[in-house]
XYZ file of C-alpha atoms in Angstrom:
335
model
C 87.158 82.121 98.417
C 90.346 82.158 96.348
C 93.703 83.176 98.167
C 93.347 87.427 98.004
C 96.380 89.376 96.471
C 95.305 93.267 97.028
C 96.628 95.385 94.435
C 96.282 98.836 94.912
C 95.137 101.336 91.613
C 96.409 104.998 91.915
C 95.685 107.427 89.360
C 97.548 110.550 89.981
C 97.499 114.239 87.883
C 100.706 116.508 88.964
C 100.431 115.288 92.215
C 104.285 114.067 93.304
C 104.321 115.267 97.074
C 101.081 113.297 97.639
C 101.831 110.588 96.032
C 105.084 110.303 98.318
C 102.981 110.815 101.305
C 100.423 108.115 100.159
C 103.532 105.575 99.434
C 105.163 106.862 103.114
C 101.952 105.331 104.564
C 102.007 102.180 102.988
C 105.127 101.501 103.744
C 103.914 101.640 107.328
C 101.149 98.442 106.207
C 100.724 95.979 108.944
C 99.427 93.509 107.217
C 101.968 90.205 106.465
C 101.732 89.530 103.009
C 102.922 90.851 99.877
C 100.643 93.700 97.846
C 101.292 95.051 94.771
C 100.898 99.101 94.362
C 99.753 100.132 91.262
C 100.384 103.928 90.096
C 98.911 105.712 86.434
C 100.201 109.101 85.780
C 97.217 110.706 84.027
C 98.954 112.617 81.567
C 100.972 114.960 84.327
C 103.460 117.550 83.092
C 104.469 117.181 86.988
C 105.314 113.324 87.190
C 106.106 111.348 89.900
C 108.745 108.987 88.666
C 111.183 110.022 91.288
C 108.872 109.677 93.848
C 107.973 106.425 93.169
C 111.788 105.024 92.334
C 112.828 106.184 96.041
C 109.861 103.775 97.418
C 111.109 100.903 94.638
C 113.305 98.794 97.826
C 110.205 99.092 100.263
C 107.429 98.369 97.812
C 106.490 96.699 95.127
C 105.340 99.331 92.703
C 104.617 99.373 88.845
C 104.385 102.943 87.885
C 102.756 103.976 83.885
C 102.550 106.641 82.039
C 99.456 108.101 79.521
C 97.846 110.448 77.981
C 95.409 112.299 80.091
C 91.683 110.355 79.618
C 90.482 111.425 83.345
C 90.398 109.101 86.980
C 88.158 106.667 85.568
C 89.817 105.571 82.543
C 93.317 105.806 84.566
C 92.137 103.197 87.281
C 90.775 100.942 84.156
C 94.281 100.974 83.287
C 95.580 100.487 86.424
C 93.416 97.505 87.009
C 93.981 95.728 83.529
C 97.878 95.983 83.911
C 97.745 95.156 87.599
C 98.504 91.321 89.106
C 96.663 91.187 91.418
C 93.232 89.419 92.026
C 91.584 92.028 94.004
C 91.664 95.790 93.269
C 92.007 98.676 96.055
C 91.685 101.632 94.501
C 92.279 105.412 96.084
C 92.755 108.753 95.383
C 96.274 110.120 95.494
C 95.094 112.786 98.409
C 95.049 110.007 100.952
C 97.012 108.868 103.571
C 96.351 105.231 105.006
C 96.365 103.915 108.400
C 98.856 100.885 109.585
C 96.013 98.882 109.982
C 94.490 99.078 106.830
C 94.937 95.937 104.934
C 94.115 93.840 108.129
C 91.041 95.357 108.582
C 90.208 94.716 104.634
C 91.376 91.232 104.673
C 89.388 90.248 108.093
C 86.124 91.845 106.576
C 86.955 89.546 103.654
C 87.120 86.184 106.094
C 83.978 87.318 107.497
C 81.811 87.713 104.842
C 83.695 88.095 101.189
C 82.178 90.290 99.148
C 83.328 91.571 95.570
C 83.204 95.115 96.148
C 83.768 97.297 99.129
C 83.731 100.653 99.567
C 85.400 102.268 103.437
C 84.818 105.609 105.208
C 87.142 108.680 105.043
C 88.265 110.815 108.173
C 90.115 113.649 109.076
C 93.489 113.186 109.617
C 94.694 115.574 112.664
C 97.613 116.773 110.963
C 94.715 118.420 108.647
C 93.690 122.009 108.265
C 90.713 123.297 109.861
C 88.842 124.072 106.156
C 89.957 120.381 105.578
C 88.650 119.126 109.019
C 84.734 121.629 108.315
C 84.345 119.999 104.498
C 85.122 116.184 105.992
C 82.463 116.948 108.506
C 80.293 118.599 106.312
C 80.799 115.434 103.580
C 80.066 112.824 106.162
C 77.669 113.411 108.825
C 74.763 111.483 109.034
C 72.816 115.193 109.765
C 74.061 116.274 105.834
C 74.356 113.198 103.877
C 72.719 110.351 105.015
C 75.908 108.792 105.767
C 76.217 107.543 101.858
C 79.941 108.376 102.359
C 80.594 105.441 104.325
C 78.984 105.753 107.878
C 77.278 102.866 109.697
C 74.349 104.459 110.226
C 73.832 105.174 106.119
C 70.357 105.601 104.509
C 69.620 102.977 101.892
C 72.330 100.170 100.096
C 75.999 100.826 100.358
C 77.226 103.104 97.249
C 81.347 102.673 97.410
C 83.239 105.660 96.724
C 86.553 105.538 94.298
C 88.665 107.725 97.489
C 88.763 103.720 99.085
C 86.595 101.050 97.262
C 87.515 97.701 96.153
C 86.516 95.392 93.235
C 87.495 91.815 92.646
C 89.137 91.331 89.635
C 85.691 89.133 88.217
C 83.606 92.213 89.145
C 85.761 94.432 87.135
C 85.657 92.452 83.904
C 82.304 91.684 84.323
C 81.758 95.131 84.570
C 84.316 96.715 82.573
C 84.984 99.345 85.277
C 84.729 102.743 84.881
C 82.685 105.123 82.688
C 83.925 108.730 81.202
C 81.839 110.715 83.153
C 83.614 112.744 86.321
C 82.497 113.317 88.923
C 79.324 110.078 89.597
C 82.093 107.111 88.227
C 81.622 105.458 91.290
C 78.390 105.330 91.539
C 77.847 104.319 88.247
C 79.887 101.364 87.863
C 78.204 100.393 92.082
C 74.989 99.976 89.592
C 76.446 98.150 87.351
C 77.931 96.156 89.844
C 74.923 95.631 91.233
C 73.192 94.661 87.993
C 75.963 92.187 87.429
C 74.887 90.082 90.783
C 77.260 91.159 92.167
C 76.984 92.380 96.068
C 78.486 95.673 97.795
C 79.324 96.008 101.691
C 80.666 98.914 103.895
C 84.255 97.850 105.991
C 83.524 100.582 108.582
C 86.586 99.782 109.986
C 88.828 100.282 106.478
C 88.737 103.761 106.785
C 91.444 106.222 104.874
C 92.096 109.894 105.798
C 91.418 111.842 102.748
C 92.729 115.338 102.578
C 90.518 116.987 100.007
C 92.615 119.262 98.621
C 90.168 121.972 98.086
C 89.613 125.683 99.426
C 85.973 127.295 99.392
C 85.859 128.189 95.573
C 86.729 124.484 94.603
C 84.389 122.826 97.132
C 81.305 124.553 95.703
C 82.365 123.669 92.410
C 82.757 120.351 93.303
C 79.778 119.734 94.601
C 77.758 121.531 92.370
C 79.010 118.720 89.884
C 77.962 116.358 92.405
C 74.464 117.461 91.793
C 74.688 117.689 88.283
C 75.589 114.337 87.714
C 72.828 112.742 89.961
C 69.780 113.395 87.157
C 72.576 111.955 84.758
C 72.665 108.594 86.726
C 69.027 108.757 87.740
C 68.970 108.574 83.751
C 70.845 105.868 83.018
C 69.797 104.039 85.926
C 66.289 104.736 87.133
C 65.275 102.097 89.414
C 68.166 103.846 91.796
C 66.704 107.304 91.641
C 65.513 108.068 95.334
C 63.188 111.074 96.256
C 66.167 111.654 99.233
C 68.159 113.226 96.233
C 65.822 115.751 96.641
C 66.583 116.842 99.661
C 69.683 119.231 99.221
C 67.326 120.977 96.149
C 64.682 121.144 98.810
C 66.856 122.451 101.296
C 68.163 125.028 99.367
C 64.370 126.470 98.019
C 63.607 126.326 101.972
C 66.391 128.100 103.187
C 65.608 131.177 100.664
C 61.800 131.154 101.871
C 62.963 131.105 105.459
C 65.029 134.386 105.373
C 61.664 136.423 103.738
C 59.056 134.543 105.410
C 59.471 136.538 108.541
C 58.825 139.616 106.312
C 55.316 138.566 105.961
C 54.768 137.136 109.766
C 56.119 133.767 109.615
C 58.615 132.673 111.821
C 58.593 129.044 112.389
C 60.466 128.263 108.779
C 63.451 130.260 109.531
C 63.016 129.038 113.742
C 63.243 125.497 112.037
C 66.393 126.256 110.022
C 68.530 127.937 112.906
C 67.386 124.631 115.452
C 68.748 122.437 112.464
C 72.165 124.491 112.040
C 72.522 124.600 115.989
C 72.600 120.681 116.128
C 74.873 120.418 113.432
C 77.238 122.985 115.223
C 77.067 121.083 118.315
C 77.492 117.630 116.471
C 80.833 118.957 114.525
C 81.954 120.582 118.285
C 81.723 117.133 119.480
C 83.270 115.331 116.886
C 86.461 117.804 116.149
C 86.667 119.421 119.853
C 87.158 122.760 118.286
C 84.953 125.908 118.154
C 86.238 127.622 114.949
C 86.051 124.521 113.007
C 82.707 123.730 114.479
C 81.360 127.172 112.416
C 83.856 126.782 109.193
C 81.346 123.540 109.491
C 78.509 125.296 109.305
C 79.692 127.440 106.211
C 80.548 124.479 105.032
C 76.970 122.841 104.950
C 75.812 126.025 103.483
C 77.891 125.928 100.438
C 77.354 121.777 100.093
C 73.744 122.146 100.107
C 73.339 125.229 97.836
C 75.864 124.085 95.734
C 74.523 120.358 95.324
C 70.801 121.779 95.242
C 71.009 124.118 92.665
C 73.573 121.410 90.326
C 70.817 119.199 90.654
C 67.677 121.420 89.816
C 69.754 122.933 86.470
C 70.519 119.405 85.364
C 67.165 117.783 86.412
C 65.175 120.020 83.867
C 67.976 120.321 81.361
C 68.171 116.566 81.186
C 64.525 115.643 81.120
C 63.437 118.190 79.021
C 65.956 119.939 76.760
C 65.602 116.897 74.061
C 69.696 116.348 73.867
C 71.588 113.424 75.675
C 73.862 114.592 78.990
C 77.005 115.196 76.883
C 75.973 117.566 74.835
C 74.241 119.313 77.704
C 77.391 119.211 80.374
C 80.278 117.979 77.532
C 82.845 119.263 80.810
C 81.084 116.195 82.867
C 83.285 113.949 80.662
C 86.077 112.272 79.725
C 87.224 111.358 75.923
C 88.988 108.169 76.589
């Protein structure tokens, strides 16, 4: 394994507080070489540029400016103008532990790998919505830990909050598609289908603040399941029948509420057990009663808004005779 320079690719969009936040906590880096930070303003009418000149003494930053092509096409530029030989990239709503780097770099000695994908938590400084939608996006109970948890059903799928690709993975690869959301997981298959390997760091984790209220989260996800059918498309030796599940869920959920109206109990008995061991799990985890049932809200709206995203797009993909952009054109990017 080559020497490792990290550079890190940050695509930002009118977002100059976080980005000095972000820069604060690299700053803070324990690791003992040099790293190169990498920012692309995505076409923001709100730039950063003063931001990122007060951080020029502390770090060493290159900082661009583009039109506005969307996160995927901004960390493909990030990663062709970058120097480095290995490629971090985040989201500009994170803020990154002191230990960080280390823990990337003695994954690396262990066991290199070409691309990596690490977990997100809750930072404590966060807001209690904040804290319910982090546990909501990565319990093992509501996602199968995809989102970076040990314990995760099936192969790694790195997310583009805190993955990494070598440098020969990316131009292999060519990095990103023009879809948004599913980018991630569509360049993980063609990473895959490249030879190349992807591993969890479990320790490389960031805290990612998910700056979203109620009305943004079910939008959010509801894209989430509206792109799955998409990639099941494009790449169907990766569809799962666990994709399902939220869909499922949500057609289940409806049933249980009635089903008592005609003498049946044991559906909706079955949903409250499941809600009272995710509200126990998220008491454990964040210590804190009203957060433990914004949590449960929180599941709701992920698993309604993911189930229904994915049962529109699954039968207007397979069977309204037009290719994904012209059925969801807002899915993607023009680059």
């Amino acid at each position: 394994m080559e020497s490792l320079y990290y550079s890190f690719i940050i695509p930002v969009y009118n977002r100059p507080d976080e980005v000095q936040e972000l820069l604060q906590s690299l700053v803070k880096q324990e690791y003992g070489k040099p790293f190169e930070i990498v920012i692309v303003e995505d076409g923001s009418t709100k730039d950063s540029a003063a931001v990122v000149e007060a951080f020029t003494e502390q770090l060493q930053i290159s900082y661009y400016q583009k039109p506005n092509s969307g996160p995927g096409d901004s960390r493909n530029y990030g990663m062709r103008k970058a120097k480095g030989n290995y490629f971090i990239v985040l989201d500009s709503d994170c803020i990154i532990p002191p230990q960080y780097l280390m823990e990337v770099e003695k994954e690396q000695n262990t066991r290199f790998v070409h691309c990596f994908g690490g977990p997100d938590a809750a930072h404590e400084s966060f807001s209690k919505i904040q804290k319910a939608i982090n546990y909501a996006m990565t319990s093992v109970l509501t996602t199968g830990g995809i989102r970076g948890n040990k314990n995760a059903v099936g192969k790694f799928q790195p997310r583009s909050f805190n993955m990494g690709i070598s440098k020969q993975a990316f131009e292999a690869t060519q990095g990103f598609g023009n879809i948004h959301p599913g980018e991630d997981p569509d360049l993980t298959f063609r990473i895959w289908n490249a030879g190349f390997e992807t591993r969890l760091f479990p320790e490389a984790y960031v805290y990612h603040k998910r700056r979203i209220d109620w009305d943004k989260f079910k939008l959010q996800v509801q894209k989430f399941g509206m792109v799955r059918p998409i990639l099941n498309k494009w790449h169907p030796n990766t569809a799962k029948i666990t994709y399902w599940f939220p869909t499922v869920f949500f057609i289940f959920s409806i049933l249980a509420v009635f089903a008592p109206l005609f003498g049946f109990y044991l559906p909706l008995k079955m949903l409250a057990s499941y809600f009272i061991v995710l509200f126990v799990e998220s008491l454990v985890r964040n210590k804190n009663l009203e957060i433990a049932f914004l949590s449960l809200y929180a599941v709701i709206i992920q698993f309604f808004g993911y189930g229904w995203g994915f049962l529109k797009s699954t039968l207007l993909v397979n069977f309204s005779g037009k290719e994904p952009e012209e059925v969801f054109p807002k899915l993607f990017f023009k680059n």
